[in-house]
Tab-separated table of C-alpha atoms and ligand atoms in Angstrom:
chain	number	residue	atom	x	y	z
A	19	UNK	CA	-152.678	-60.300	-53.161
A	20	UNK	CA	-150.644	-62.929	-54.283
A	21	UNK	CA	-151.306	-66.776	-54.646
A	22	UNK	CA	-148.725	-69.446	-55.880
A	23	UNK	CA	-150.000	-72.801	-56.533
A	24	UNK	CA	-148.253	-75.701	-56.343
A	25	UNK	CA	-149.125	-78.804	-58.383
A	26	UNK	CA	-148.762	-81.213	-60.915
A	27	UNK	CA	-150.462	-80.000	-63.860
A	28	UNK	CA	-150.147	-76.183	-64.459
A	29	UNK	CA	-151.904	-76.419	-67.731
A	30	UNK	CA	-155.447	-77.446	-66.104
A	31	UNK	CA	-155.429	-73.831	-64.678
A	32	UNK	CA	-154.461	-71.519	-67.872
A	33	UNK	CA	-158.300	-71.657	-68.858
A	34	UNK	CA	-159.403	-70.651	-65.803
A	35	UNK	CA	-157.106	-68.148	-64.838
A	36	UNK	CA	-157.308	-66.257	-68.638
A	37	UNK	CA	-160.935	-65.833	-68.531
A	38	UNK	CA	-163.799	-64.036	-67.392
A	39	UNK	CA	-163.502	-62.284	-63.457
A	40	UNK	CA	-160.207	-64.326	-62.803
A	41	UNK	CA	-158.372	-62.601	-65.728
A	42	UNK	CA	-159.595	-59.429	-65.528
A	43	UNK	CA	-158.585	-59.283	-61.878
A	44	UNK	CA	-154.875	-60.563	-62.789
A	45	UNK	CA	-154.707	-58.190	-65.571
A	46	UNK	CA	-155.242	-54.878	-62.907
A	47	UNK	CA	-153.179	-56.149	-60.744
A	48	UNK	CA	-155.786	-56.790	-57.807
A	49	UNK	CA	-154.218	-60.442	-58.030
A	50	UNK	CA	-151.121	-61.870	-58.810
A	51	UNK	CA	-151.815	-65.959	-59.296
A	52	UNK	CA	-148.435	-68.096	-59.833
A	53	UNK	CA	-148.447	-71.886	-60.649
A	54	UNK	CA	-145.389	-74.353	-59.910
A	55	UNK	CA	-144.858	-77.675	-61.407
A	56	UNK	CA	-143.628	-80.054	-58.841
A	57	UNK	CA	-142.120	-81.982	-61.395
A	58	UNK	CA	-139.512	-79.142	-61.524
A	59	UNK	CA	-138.973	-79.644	-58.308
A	60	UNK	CA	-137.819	-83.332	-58.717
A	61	UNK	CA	-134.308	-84.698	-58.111
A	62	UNK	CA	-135.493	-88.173	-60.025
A	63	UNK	CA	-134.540	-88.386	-63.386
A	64	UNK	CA	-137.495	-89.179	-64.637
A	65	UNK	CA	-139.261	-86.373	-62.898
A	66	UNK	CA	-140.755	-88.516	-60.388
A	67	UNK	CA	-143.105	-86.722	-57.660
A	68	UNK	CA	-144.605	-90.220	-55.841
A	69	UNK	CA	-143.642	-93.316	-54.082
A	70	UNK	CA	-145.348	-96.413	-52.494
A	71	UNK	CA	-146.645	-96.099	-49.306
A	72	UNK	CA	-144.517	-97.091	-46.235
A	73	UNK	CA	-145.952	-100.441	-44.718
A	74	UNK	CA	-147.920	-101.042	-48.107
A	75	UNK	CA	-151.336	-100.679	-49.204
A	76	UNK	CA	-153.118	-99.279	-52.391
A	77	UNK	CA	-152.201	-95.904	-54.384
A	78	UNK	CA	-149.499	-93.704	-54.408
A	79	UNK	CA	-148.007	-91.644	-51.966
A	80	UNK	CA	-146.822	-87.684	-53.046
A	81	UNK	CA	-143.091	-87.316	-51.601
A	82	UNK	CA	-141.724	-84.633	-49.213
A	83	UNK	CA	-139.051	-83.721	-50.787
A	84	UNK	CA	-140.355	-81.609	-54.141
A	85	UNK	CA	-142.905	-79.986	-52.241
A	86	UNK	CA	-140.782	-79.213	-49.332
A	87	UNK	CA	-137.962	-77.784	-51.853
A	88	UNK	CA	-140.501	-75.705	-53.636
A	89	UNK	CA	-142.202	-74.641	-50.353
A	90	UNK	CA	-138.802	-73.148	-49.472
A	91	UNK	CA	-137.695	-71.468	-52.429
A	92	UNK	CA	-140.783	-69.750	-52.659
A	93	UNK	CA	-140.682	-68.877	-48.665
A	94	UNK	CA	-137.319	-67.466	-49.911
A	95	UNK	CA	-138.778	-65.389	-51.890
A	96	UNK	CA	-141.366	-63.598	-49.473
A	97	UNK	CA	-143.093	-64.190	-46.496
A	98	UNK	CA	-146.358	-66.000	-46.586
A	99	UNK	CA	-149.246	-65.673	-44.157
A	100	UNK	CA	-150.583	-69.210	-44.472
A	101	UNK	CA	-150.110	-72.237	-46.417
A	102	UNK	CA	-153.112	-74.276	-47.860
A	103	UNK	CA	-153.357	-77.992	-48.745
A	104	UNK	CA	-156.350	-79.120	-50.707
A	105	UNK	CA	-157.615	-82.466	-49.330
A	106	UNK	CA	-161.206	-83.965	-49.486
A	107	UNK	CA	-160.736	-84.382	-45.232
A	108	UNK	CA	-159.881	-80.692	-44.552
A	109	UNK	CA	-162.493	-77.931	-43.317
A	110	UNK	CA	-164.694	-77.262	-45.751
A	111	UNK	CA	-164.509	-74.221	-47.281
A	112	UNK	CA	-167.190	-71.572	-47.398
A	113	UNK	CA	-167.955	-67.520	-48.385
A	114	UNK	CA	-166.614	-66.592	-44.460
A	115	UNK	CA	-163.671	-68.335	-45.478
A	116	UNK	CA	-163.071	-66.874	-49.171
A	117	UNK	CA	-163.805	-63.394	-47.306
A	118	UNK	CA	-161.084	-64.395	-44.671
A	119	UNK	CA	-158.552	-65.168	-47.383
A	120	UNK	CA	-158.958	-62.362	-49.367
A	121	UNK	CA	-157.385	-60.158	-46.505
A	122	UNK	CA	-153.389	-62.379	-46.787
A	123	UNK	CA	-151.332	-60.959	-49.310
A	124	UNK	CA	-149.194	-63.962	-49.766
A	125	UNK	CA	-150.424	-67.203	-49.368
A	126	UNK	CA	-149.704	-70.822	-51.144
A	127	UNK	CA	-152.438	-73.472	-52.129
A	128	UNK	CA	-150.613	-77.021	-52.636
A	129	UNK	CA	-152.671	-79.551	-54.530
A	130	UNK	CA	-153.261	-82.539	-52.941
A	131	UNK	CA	-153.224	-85.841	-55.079
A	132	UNK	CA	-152.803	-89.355	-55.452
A	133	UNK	CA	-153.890	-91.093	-52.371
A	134	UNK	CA	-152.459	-88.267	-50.499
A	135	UNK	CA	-149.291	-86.701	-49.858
A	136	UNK	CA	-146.684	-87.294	-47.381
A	137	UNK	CA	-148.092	-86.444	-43.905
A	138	UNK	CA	-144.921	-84.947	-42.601
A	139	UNK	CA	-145.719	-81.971	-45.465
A	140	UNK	CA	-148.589	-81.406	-43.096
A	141	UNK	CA	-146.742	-81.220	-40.404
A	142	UNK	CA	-144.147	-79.057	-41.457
A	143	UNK	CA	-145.776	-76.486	-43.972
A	144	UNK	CA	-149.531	-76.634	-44.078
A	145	UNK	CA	-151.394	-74.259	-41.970
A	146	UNK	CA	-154.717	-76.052	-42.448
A	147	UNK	CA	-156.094	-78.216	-45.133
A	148	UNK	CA	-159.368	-76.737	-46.817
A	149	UNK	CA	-161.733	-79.168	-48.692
A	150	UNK	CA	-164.543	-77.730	-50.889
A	151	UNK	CA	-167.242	-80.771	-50.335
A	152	UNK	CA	-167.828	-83.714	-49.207
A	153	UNK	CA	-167.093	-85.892	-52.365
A	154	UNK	CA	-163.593	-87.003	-53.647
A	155	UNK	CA	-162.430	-85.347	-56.772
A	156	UNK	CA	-159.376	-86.710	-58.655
A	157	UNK	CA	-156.820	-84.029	-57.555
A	158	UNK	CA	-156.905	-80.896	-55.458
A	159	UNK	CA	-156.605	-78.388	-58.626
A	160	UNK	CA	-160.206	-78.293	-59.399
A	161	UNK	CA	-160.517	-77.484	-55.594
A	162	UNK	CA	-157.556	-74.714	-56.170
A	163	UNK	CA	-159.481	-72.920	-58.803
A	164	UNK	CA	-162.797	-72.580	-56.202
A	165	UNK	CA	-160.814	-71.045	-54.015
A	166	UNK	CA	-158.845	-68.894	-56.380
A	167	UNK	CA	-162.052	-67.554	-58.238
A	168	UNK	CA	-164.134	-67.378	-54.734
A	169	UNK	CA	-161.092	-65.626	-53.405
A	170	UNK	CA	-160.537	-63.401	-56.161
A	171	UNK	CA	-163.880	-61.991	-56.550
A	172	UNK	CA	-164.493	-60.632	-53.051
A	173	UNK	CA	-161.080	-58.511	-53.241
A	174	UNK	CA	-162.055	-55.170	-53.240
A	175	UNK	CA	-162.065	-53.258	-56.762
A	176	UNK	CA	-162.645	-56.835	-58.725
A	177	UNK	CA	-166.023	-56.800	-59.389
A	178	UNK	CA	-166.590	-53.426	-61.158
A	179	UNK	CA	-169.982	-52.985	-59.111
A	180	UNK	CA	-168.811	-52.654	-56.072
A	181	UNK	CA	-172.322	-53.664	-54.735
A	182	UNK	CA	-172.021	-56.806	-56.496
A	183	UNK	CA	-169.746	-59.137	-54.528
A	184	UNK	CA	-171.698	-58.298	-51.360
A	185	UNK	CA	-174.925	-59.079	-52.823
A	186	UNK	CA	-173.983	-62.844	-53.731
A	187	UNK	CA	-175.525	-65.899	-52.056
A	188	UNK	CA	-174.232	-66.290	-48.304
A	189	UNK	CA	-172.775	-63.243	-48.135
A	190	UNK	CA	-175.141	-62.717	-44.991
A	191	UNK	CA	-175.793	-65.764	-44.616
A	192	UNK	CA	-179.192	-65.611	-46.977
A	193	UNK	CA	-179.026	-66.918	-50.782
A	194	UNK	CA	-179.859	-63.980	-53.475
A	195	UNK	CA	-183.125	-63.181	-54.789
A	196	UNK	CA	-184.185	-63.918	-57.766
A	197	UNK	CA	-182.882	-61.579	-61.269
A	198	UNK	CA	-184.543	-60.390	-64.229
A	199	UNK	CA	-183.852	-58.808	-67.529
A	200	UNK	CA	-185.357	-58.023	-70.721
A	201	UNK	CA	-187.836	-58.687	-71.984
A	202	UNK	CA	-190.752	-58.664	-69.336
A	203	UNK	CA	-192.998	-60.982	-71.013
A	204	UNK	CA	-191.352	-63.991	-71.984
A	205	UNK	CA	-194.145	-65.861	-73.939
A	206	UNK	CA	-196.896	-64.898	-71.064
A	207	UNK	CA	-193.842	-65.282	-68.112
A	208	UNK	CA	-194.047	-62.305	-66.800
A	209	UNK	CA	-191.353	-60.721	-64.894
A	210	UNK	CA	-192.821	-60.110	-60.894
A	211	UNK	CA	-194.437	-56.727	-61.497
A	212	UNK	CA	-192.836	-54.973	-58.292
A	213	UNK	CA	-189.779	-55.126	-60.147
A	214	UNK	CA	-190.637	-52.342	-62.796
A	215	UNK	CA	-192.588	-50.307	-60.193
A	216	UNK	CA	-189.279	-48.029	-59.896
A	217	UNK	CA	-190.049	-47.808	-56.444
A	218	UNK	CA	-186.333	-48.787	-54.987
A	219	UNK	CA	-188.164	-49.228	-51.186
A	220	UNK	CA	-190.476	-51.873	-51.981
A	221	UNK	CA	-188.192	-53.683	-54.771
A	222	UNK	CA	-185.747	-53.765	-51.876
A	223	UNK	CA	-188.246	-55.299	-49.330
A	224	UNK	CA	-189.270	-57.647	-51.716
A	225	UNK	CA	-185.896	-59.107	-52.841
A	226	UNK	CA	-185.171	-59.249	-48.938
A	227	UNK	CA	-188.347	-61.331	-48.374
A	228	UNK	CA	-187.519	-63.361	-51.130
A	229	UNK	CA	-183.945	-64.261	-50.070
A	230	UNK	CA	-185.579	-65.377	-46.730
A	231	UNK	CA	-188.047	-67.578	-48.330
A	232	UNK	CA	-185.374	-69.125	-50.678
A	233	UNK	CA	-183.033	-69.711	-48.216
A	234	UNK	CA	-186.338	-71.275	-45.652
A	235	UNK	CA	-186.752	-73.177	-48.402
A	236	UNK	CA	-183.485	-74.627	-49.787
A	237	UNK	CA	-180.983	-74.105	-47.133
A	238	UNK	CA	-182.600	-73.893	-43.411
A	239	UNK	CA	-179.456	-74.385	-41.918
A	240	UNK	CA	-177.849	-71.232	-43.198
A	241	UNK	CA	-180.437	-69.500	-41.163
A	242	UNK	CA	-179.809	-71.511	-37.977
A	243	UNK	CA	-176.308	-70.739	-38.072
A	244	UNK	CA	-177.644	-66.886	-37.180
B	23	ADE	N1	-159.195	-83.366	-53.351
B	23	ADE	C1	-160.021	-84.395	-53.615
B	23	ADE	N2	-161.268	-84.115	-53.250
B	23	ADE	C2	-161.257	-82.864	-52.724
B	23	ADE	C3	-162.244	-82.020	-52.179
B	23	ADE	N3	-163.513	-82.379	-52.069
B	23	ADE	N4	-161.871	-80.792	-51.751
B	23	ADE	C4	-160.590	-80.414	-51.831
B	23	ADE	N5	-159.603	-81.167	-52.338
B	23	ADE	C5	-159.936	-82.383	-52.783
């Protein structure tokens, strides 16, 4: 699978994109993850991506015409399956939807910013908009990098346990029980005894019956979604 990013500041992604699951992943090849600079993109001299809003009003507005330009060269390039906009007002995004765009092999992720871009980009490129909560961040890369990592991990062959993905919180729609390691007395904490019964049957009922009662307890509504 491919991704190609577009947005302002490349650099804010080189940390997460070199480490950890994310780099591992780009380094076999399960994931090829491009940024653009929309500054390159430009025609102003000085590199200028924004303008005031039409009919006034606070903020800045992100222009058409760089995103549009480096929409088509990369649509040039390859064909994409979709085309994402990050935006605090889109869908918000969730496991069923990190699981749904792990199956595209191309797709783009523009960062929104400022007080929001052009609404004829929407029009023309943007398949849907995807937010990742409701609060306001200060640009859409932050939101890019969810979606990348949440993305990235579910593609088969990532994670080297292949059980492992599966197993995380909402997969099916329950959050994950509880994990413990070494050792199995932490200063009279003692690690649930079932656990080092070696009997896989009952460990595996109990971890089920405690992602039921963590998810009754924290998150009710996953389990009325059924
Ligand atoms: N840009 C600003 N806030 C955002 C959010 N919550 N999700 C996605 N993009 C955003």
């Amino acid at each position: 699978m491919r991704i190609d990013i577009l947005t302002l500041f490349p650099e804010m992604f080189v940390g997460v994109l070199g480490n950890s699951i994310l780099k591992r992943a780009i380094e076999k090849k399960y994931l090829e993850v491009y940024t653009h600079n929309l500054r390159d993109y430009s025609k102003d001299k000085h590199r200028r991506v924004d303008d005031y809003p039409f009919g006034g009003g606070a903020g800045m507005v992100m222009m058409i015409e760089p995103i549009a330009d480096c929409i088509e060269h990369l649509k040039s390039e390859r064909k994409y399956d979709a085309i994402f906009m990050t935006a605090p007002d889109g869908k918000t995004f969730n496991q069923q939807k990190a699981n749904e765009l792990s199956m595209y092999n191309n797709i783009i992720i523009l960062c929104g910013h400022y007080k929001g871009i052009d609404e004829r980009v929407r029009e023309l490129y943007v398949t849907e908009d995807i937010s990742i909560g409701d609060y306001v961040l200060s640009g859409g890369e932050l939101a890019a990098m969810v979606i990348t990592d949440a993305i990235a991990r579910v593609i088969p062959g990532v994670i080297s346990d292949g059980a492992s993905a599966l197993s995380d919180s909402f997969q099916d729609n329950l959050l994950s029980a509880p994990v413990f390691t070494r050792p199995s007395d932490y200063k009279g904490h003692k690690v649930p005894e079932i656990l080092l019964s070696g009997n896989d049957k009952l460990i595996n009922e109990w971890r089920y019956n405690q992602q039921l009662t963590r998810t009754m307890e924290r998150r009710p509504d996953l389990l009325q979604n059924e």
